[in-house]
Short mmCIF file of C-alpha atoms in Angstrom, two decimals:
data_model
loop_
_atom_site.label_atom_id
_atom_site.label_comp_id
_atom_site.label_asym_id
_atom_site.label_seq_id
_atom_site.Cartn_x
_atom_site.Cartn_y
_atom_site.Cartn_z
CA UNK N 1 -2.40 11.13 14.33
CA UNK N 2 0.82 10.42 12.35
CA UNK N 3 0.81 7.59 10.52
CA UNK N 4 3.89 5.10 10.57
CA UNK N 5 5.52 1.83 10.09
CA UNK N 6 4.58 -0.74 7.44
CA UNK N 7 0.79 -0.87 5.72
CA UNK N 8 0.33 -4.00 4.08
CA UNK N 9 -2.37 -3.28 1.17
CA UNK N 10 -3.59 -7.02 1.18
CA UNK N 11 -4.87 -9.03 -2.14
CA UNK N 12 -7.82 -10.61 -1.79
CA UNK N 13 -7.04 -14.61 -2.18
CA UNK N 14 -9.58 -17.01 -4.37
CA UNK N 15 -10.33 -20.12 -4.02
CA UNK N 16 -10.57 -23.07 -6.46
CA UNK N 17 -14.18 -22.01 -7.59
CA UNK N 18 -12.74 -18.93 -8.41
CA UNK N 19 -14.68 -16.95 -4.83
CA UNK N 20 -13.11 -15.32 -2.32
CA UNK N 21 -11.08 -17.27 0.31
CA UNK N 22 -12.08 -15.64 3.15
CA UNK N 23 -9.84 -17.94 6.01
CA UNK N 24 -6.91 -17.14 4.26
CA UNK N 25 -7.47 -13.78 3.98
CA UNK N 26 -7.73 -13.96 7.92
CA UNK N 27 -4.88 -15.48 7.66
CA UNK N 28 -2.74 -12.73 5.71
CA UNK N 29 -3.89 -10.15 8.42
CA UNK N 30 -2.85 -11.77 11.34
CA UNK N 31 0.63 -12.86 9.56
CA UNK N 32 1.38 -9.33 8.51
CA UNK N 33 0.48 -7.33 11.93
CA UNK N 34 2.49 -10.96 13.58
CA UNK N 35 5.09 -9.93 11.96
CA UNK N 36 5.33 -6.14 12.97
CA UNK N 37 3.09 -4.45 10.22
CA UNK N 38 1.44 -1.24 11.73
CA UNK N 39 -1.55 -1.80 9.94
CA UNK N 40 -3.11 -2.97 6.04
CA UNK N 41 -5.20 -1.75 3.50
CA UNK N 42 -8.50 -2.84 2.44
CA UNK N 43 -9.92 -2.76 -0.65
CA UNK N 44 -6.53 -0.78 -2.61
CA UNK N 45 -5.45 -1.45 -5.97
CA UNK N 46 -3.50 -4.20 -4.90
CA UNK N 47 -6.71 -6.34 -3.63
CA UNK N 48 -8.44 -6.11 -7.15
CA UNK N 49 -11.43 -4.13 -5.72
CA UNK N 50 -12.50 -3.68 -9.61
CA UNK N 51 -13.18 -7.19 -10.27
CA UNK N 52 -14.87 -7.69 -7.05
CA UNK N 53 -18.51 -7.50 -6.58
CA UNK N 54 -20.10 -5.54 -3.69
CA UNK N 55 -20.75 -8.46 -1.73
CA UNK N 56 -17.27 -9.30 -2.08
CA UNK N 57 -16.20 -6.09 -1.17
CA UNK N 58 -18.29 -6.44 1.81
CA UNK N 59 -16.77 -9.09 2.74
CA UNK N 60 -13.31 -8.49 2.38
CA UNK N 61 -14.09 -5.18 4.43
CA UNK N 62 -15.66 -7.29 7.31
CA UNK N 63 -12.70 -9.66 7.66
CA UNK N 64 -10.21 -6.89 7.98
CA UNK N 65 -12.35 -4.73 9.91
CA UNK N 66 -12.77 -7.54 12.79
CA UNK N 67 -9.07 -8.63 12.73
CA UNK N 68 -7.96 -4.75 13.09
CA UNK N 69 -10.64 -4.62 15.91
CA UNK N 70 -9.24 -7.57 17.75
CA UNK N 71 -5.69 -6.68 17.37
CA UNK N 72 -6.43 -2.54 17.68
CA UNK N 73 -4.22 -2.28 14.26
CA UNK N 74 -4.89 0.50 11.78
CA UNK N 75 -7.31 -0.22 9.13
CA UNK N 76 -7.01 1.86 5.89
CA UNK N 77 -9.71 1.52 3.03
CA UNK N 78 -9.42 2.30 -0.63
CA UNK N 79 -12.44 5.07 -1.25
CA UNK N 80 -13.08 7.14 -3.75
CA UNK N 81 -16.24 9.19 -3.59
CA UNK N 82 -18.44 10.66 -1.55
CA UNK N 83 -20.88 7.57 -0.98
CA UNK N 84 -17.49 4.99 -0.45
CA UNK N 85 -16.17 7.43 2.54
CA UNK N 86 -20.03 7.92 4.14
CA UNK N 87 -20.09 4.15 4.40
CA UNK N 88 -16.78 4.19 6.57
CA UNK N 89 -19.10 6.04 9.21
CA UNK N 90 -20.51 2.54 9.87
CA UNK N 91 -17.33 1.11 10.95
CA UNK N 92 -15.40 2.67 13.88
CA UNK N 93 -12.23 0.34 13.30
CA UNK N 94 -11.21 2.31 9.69
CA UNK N 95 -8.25 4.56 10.81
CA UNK N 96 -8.42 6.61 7.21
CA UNK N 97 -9.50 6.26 3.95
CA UNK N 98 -7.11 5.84 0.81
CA UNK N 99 -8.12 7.86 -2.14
CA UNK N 100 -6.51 8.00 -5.48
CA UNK N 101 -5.80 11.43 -7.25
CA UNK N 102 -8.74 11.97 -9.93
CA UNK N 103 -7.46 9.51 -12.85
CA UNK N 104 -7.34 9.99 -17.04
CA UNK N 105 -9.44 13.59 -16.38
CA UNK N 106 -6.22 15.64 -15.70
CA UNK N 107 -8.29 18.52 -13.54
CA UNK N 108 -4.68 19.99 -12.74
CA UNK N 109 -3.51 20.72 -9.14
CA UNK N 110 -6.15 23.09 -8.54
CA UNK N 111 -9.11 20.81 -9.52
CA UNK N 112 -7.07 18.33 -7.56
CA UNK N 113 -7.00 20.34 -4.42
CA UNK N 114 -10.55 21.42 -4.70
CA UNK N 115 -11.79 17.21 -5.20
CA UNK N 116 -9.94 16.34 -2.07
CA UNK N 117 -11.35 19.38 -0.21
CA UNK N 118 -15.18 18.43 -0.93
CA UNK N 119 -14.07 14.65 -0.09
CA UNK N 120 -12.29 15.57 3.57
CA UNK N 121 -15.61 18.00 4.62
CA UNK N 122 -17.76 14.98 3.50
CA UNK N 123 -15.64 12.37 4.96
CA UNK N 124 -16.64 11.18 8.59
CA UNK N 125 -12.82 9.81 8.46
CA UNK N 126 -9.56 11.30 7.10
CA UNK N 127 -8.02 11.21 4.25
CA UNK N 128 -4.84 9.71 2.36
CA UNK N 129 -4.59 11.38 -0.72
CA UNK N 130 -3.19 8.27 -3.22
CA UNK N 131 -0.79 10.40 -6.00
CA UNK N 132 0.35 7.56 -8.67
CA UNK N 133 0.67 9.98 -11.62
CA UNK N 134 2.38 7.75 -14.33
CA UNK N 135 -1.75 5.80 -13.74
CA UNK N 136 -3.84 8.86 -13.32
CA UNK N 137 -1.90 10.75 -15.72
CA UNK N 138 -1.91 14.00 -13.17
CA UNK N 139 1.07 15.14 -11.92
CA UNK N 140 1.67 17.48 -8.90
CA UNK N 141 4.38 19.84 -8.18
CA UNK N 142 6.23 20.00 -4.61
CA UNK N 143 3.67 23.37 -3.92
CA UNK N 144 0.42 21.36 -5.52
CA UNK N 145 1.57 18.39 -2.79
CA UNK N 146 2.11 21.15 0.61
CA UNK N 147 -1.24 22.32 -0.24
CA UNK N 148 -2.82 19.14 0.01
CA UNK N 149 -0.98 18.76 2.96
CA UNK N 150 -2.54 21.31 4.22
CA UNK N 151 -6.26 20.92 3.54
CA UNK N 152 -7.73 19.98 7.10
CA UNK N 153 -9.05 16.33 6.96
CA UNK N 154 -5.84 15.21 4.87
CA UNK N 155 -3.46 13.29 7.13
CA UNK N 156 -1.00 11.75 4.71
CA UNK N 157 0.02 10.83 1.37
CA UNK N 158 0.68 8.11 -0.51
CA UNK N 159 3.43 8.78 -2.91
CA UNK N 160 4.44 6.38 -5.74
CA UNK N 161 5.98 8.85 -8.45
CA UNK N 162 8.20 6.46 -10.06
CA UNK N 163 11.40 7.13 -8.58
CA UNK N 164 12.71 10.21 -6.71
CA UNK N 165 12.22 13.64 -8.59
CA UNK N 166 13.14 17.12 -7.99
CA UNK N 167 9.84 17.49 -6.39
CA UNK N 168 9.80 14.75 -4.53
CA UNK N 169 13.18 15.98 -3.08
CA UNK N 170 11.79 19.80 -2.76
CA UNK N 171 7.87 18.02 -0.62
CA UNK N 172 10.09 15.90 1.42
CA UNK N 173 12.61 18.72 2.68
CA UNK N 174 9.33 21.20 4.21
CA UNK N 175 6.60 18.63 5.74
CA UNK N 176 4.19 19.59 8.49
CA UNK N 177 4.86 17.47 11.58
CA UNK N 178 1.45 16.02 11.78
CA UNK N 179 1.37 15.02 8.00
CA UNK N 180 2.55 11.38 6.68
CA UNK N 181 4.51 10.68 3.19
CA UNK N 182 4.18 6.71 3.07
CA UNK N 183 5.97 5.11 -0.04
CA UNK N 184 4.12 3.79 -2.36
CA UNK N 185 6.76 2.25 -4.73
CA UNK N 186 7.89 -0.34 -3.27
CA UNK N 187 11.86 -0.50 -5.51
CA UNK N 188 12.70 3.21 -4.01
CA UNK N 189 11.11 2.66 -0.18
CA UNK N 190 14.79 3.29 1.19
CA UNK N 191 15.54 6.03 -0.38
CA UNK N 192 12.39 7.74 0.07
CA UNK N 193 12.89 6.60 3.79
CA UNK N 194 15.85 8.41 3.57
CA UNK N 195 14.54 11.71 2.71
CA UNK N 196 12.22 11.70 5.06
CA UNK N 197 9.40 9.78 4.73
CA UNK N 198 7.71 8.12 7.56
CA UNK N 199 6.68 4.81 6.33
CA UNK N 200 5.34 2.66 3.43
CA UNK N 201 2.31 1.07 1.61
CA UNK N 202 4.10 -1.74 0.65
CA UNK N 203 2.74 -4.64 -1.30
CA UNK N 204 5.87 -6.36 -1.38
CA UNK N 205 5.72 -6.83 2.38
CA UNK N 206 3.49 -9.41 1.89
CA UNK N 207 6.59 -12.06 1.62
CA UNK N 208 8.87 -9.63 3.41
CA UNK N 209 6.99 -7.96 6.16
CA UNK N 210 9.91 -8.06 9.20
CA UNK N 211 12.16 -6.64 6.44
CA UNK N 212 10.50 -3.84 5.92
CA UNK N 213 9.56 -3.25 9.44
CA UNK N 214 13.26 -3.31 9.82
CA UNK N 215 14.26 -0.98 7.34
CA UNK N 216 11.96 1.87 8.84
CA UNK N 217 13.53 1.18 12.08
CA UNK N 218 17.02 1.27 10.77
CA UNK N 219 16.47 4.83 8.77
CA UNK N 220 14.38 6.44 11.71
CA UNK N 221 17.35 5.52 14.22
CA UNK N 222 19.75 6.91 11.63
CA UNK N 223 21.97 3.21 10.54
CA UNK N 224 22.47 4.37 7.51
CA UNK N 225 24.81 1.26 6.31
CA UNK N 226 22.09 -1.25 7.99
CA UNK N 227 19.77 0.62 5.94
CA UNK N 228 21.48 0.88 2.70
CA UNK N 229 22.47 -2.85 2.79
CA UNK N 230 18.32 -4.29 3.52
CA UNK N 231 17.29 -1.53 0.95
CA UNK N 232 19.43 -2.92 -1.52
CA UNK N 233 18.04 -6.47 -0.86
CA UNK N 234 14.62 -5.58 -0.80
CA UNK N 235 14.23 -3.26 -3.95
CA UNK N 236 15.67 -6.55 -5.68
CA UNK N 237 12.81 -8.47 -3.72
CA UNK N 238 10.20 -5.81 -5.04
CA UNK N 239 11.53 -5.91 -8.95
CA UNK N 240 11.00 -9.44 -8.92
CA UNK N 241 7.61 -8.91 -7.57
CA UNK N 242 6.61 -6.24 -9.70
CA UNK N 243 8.02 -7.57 -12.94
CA UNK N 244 4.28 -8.51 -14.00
CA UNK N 245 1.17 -6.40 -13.22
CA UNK N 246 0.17 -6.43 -10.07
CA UNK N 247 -0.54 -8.43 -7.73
CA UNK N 248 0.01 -11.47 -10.15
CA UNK N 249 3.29 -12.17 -9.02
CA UNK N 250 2.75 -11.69 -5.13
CA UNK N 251 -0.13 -14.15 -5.23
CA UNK N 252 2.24 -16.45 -6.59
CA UNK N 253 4.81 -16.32 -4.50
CA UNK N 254 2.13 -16.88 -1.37
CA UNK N 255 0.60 -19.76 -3.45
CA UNK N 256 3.99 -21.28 -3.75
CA UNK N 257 4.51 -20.50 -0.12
CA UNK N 258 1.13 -22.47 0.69
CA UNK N 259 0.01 -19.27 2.31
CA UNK N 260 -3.18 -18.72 -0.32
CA UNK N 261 -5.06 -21.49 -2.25
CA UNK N 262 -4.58 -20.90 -5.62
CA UNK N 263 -2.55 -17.97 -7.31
CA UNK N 264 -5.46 -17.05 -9.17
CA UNK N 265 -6.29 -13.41 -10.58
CA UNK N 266 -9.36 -11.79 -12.24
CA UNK N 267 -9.34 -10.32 -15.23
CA UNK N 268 -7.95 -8.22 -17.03
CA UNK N 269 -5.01 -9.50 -14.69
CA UNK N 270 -3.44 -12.76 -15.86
CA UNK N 271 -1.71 -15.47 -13.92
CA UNK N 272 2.26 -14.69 -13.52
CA UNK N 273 4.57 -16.87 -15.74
CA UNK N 274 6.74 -19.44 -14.25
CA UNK N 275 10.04 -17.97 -14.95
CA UNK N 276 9.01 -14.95 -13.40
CA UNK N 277 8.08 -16.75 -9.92
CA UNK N 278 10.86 -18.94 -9.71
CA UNK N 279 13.06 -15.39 -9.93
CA UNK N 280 10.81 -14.00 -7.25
CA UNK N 281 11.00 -17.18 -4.74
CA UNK N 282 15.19 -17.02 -5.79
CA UNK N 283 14.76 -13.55 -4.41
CA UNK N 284 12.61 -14.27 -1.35
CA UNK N 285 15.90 -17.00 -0.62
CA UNK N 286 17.81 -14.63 -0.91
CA UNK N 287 16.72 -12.38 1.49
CA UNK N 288 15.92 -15.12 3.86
CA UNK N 289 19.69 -16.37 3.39
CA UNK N 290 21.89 -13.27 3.78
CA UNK N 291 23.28 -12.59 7.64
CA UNK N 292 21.72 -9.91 10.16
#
């Protein structure tokens, strides 16, 4: 199993009394895999899973875990530990489970490697190893990142470095066939795209998802100006929506859009200014405006 294409890792919309809006939720699924998204996330960063409690989470997991049933679309779900990936057991429709790289403890790469190798042997489903370094504070060299590749269980890799480094350059140029880089920050997609990478976790696609469908097709078929010229557009798309923590901004825009209920996050999240969404709806426009 390769994993491809677009993964949308969905918010998790509230309502005016501040619960979980569980129609439009629904709602976000079916628009996203409409719209050509391989699959979503459950339960990332991205869907406050922090601030939610476990009959929230439960929830959230049930809704996304009967849409990706009915539509036989790949479910990933943000797990962490041992107990988090036993629980997948129970449900048959979770393709693999996202986990982030230890955070704040710094074990270095081999502490790393030895965490995700307990996790995979305990782990009734396999494994995307989340590396976000500049939030977990560990970082992993090109030869930390092929072993992990190359733990059995481990299918793929979510990469959000920052940008493109010399080891990001040095992992994408030697990758096992079976093993999937998806890009995790969502301003450098296209060029991680065109290194190699076979796809993205990409919160941005919320408001953009047949744009960055597109843009994988264009780089795996090898139009490299059709490429260049969305990937332009759409990191400016992703700035906009990243220019306050996320997923403040993004819930705006789909509040704006009439797509959610309210724009409302929990804390320690705040609501996104009103400069900030105007610039992201300009850029949304945008995008919408310029010719195929």
């Amino acid at each position: 199993m390769t994993l491809t294409g677009v993964y949308v890792p969905l918010i998790t919309p509230f309502d005016a009394s501040g619960g979980v809006a569980l129609e439009a939720l629904t709602a976000l699924v079916h628009q996203a895999l409409d719209a050509g998204a391989t699959g979503v996330v459950a339960l990332g960063t991205t869907g406050e899973p922090a601030a939610l409690s476990d009959q929230e989470r439960r929830e959230v997991l049930d809704v996304l875990s009967s849409v990706c049933r009915e539509r036989r679309a790949q479910l990933l779900v943000g797990a962490n530990s041992v107990e988090a990936l036993r629980a997948l057991g129970e449900r048959p429709e979770v393709t693999a489970a996202l986990c982030l790289v230890p955070p704040f403890l710094r074990p270095g790469g081999a502490g790393v490697l030895a965490h995700f190798g307990h996790l995979a042997q305990a782990s009734p489903v396999p494994l995307v190893v989340y590396h976000v370094p500049y939030r977990t504070g560990q970082q992993l060299c090109a030869d930390d990142l092929r072993l992990l590749a190359g733990l059995p269980g481990v299918v793929g890799i979510k990469h959000a470095v920052g940008g493109i480094d010399a080891d990001t350059v040095d992992f994408l140029a030697d990758i096992r066939p079976d093993f999937a880089v998806l890009g995790g920050e969502d301003q450098f997609i296209s060029p991680l795209l065109a290194l190699g990478a076979h796809g993205g976790i990409l919160a941005s696609a919320h408001v953009a998802t047949v744009d960055f469908v597109e843009l994988i097709a264009l780089w795996h078929a090898g139009d490299v100006d059709g490429a260049r010229r969305l990937g332009h557009r759409l990191a400016a798309l992703s700035a906009a929506l990243f220019a306050e923590p996320n997923p403040a901004v993004i819930k705006s825009v789909l509040h704006a859009q009439g797509r959610i209920p309210t724009a409302a996050v929990r804390l320690p999240l705040l609501p996104a200014g009103t400069d900030t969404t105007r610039v992201a709806l300009q850029r949304v426009d945008e995008l919408r405006n310029v010719p195929r």
